Coordinates of N, CA and C in Angstrom, one line a residue:
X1 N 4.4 -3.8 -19.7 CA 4.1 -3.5 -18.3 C 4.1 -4.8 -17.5
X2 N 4.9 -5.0 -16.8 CA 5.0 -5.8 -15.9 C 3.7 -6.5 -15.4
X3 N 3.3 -7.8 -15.0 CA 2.3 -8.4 -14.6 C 1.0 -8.5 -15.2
X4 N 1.1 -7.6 -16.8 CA 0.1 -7.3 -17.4 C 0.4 -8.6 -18.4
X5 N -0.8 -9.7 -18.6 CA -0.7 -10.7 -19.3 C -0.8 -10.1 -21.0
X6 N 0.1 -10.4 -21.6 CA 0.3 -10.3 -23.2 C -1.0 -10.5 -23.9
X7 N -1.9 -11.0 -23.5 CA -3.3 -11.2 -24.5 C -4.0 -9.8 -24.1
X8 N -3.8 -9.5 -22.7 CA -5.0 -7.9 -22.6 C -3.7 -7.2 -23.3
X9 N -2.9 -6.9 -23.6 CA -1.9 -6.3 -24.0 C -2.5 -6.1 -25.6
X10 N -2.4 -7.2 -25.6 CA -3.0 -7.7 -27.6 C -4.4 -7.5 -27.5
X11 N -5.2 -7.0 -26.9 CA -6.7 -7.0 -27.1 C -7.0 -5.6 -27.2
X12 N -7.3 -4.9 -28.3 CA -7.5 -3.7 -29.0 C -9.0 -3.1 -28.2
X13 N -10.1 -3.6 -28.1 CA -11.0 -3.6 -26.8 C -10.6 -3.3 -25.5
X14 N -9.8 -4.2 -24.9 CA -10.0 -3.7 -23.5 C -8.7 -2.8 -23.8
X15 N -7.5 -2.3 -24.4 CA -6.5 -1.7 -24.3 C -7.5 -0.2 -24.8
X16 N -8.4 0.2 -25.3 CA -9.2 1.4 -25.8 C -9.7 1.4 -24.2
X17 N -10.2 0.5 -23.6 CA -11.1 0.8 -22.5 C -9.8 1.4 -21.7
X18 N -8.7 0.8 -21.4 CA -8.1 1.2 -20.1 C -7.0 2.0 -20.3
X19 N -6.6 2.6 -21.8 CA -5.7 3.4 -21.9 C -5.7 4.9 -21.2
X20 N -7.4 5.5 -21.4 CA -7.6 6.6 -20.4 C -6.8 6.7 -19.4
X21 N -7.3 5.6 -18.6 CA -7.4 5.3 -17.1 C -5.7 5.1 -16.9
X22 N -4.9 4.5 -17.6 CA -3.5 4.6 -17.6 C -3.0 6.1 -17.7
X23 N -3.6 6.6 -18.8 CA -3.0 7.9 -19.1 C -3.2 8.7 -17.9
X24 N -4.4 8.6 -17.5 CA -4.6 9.6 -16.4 C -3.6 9.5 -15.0
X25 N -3.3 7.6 -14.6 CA -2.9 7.7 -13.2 C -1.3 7.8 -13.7
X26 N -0.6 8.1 -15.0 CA 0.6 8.1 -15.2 C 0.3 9.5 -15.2
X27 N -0.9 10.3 -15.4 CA -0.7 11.8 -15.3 C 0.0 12.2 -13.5
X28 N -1.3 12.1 -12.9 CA -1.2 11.6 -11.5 C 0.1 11.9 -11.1
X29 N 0.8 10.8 -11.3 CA 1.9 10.2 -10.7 C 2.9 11.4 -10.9
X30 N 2.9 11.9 -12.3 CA 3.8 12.6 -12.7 C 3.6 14.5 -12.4
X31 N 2.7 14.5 -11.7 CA 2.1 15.8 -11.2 C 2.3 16.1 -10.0
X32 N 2.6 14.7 -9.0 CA 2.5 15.3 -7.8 C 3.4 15.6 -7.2
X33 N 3.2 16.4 -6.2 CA 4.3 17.1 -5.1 C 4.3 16.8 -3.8
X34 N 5.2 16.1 -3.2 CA 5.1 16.4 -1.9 C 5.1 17.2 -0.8
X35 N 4.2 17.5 0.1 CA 4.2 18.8 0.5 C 4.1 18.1 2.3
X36 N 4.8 19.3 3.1 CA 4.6 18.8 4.4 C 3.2 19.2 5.1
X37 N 2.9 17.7 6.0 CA 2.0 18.2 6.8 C 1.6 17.4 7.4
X38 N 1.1 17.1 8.5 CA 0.7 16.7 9.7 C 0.6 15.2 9.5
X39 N 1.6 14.3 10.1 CA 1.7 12.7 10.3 C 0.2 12.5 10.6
X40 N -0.1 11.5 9.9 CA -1.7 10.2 9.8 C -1.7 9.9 11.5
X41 N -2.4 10.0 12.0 CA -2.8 9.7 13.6 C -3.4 8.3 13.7
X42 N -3.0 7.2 12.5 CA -3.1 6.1 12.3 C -1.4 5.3 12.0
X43 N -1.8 3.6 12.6 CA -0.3 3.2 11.7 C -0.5 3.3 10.5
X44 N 0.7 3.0 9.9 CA 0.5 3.0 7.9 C 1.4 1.4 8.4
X45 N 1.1 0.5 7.3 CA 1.8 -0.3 7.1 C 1.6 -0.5 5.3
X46 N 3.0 -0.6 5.4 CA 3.4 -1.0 3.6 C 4.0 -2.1 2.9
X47 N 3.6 -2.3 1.6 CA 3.9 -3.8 1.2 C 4.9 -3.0 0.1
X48 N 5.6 -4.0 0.0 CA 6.6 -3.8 -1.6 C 7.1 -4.9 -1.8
X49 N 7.6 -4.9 -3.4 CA 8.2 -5.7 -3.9 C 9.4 -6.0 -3.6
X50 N 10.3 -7.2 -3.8 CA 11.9 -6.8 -3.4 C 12.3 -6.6 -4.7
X51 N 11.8 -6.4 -5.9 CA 12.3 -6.9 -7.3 C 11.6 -5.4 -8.2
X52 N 10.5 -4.6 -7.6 CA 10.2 -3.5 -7.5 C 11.5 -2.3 -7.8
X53 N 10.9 -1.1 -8.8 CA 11.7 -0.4 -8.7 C 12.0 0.8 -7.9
X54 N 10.6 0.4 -6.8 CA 10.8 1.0 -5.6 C 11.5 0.4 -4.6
X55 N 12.3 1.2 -4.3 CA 13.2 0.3 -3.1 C 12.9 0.6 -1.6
X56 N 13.1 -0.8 -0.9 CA 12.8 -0.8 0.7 C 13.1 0.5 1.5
X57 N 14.2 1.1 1.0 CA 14.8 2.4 1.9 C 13.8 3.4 1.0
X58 N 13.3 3.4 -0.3 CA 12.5 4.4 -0.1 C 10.9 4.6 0.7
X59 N 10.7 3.2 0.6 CA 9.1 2.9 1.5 C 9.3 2.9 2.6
X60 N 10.7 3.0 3.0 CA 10.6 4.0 5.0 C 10.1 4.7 4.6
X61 N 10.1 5.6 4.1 CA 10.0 7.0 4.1 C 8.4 7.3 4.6
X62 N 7.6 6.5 4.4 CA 6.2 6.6 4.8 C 6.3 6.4 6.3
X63 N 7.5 6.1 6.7 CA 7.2 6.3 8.3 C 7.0 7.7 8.8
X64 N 7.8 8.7 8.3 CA 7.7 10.2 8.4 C 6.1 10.4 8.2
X65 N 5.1 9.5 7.8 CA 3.8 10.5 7.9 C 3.2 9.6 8.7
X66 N 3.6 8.7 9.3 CA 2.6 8.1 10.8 C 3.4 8.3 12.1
X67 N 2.4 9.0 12.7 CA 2.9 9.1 14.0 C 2.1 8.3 15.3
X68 N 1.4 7.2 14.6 CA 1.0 5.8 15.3 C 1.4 4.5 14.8
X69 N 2.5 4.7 14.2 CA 3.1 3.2 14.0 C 3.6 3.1 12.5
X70 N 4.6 2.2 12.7 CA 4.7 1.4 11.1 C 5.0 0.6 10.7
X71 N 5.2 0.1 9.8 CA 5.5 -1.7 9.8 C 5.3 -1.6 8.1
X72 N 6.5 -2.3 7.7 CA 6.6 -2.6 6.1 C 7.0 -4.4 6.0
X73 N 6.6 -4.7 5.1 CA 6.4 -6.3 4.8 C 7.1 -5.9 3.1
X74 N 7.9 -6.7 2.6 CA 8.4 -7.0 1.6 C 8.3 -8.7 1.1
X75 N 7.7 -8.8 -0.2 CA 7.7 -10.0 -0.8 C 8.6 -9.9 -1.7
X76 N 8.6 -11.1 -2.4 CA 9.5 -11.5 -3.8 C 8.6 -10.7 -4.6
X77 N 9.1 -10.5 -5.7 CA 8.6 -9.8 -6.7 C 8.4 -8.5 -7.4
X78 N 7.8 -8.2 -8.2 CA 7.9 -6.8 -8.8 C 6.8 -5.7 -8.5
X79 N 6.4 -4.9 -9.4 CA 5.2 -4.2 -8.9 C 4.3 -5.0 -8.4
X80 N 3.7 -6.1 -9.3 CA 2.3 -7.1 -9.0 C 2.6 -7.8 -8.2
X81 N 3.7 -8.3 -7.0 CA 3.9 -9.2 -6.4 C 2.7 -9.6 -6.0
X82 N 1.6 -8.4 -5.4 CA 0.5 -9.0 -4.8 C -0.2 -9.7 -5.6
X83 N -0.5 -10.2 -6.8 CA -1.1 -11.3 -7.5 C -0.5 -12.8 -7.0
X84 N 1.1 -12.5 -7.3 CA 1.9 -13.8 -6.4 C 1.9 -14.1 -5.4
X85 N 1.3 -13.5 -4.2 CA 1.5 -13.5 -2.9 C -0.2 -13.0 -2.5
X86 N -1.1 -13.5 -3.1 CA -2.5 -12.5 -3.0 C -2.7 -13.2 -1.4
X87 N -2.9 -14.6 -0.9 CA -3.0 -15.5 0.3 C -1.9 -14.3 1.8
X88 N -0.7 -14.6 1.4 CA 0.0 -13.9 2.2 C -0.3 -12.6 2.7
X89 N -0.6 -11.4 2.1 CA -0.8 -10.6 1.7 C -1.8 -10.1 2.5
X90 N -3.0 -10.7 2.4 CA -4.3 -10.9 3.0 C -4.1 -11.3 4.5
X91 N -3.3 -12.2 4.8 CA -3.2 -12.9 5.8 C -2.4 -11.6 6.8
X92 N -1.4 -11.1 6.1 CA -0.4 -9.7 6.5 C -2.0 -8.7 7.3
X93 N -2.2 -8.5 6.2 CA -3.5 -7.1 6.2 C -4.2 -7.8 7.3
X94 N -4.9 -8.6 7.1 CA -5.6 -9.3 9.0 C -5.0 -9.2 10.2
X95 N -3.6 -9.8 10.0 CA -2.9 -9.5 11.1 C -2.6 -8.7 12.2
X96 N -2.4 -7.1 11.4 CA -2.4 -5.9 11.3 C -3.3 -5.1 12.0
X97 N -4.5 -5.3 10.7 CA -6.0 -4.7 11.4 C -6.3 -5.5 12.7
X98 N -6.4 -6.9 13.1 CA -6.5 -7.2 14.2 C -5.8 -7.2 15.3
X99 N -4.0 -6.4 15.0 CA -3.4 -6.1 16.3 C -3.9 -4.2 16.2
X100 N -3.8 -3.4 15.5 CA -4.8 -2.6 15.4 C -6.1 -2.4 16.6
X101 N -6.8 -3.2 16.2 CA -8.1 -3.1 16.9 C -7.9 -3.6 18.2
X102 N -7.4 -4.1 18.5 CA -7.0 -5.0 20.0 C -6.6 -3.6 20.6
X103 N -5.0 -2.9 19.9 CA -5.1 -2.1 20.8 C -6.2 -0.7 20.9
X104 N -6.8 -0.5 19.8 CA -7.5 0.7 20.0 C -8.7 0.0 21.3
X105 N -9.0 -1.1 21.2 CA -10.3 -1.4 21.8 C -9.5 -1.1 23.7
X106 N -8.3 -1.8 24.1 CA -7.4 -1.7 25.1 C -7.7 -0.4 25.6
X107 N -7.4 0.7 24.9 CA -7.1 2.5 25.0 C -9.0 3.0 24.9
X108 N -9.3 2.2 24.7 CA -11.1 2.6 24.3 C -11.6 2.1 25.8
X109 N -11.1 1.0 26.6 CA -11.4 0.3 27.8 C -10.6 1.4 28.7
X110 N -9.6 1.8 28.7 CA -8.9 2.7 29.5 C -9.7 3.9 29.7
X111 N -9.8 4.8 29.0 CA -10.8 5.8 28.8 C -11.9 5.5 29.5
X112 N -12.8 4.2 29.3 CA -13.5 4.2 29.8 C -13.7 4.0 31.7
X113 N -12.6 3.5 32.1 CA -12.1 3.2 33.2 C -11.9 4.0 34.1
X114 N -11.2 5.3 33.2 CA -10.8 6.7 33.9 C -11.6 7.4 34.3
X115 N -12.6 7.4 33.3 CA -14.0 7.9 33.1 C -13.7 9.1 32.7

């Protein structure tokens, strides 16, 4: 597994503890369906890897469920990129939520203005 260090790999302990929890979200993954319905009344913004075996043209595709905005950010790397990039990442996600809030607070000042 990618980004997973070789000693938790080798550790008979925590691989009993987290094999469940794998089995289950590999169940997850392999169960679901997409189904249509009503775009998030929120932005979505999305991170990926470029090295990922999800690819950038498939993580448009989350634009089809916001009908307030979207924005994808791509780093180097693979699934874990966010371990490699944890600083950036963080700094991304602030960015975001605080152009976010600026404008809801803007449209929250409007409203109130109109009365």
């Amino acid at each position: 597994m990618q980004g997973t260090a070789e000693e938790a790999l080798a550790n008979p302990e925590l691989m009993q503890l987290m094999l469940p929890i794998l089995r289950a979200d590999f169940l997850l993954c392999g169960s679901f369906t997409y189904g249509e319905r009503q775009p998030l009344t929120l932005p979505i913004h999305v991170f990926g890897g470029k090295q990922d075996s999800v690819r950038a043209d498939q993580l448009l595709d989350w634009q089809l469920d916001a009908a307030s905005g979207f924005s994808l950010d791509m780093f180097d790397g693979h699934h874990f990129f966010l371990v490699q990039h944890e600083s950036a990442v963080l700094r991304c996600v602030r960015r975001y939520a605080d152009e976010h809030l600026a404008r809801w607070r803007i449209g929250a000042t409007r409203q109130l203005v109109a009365g």
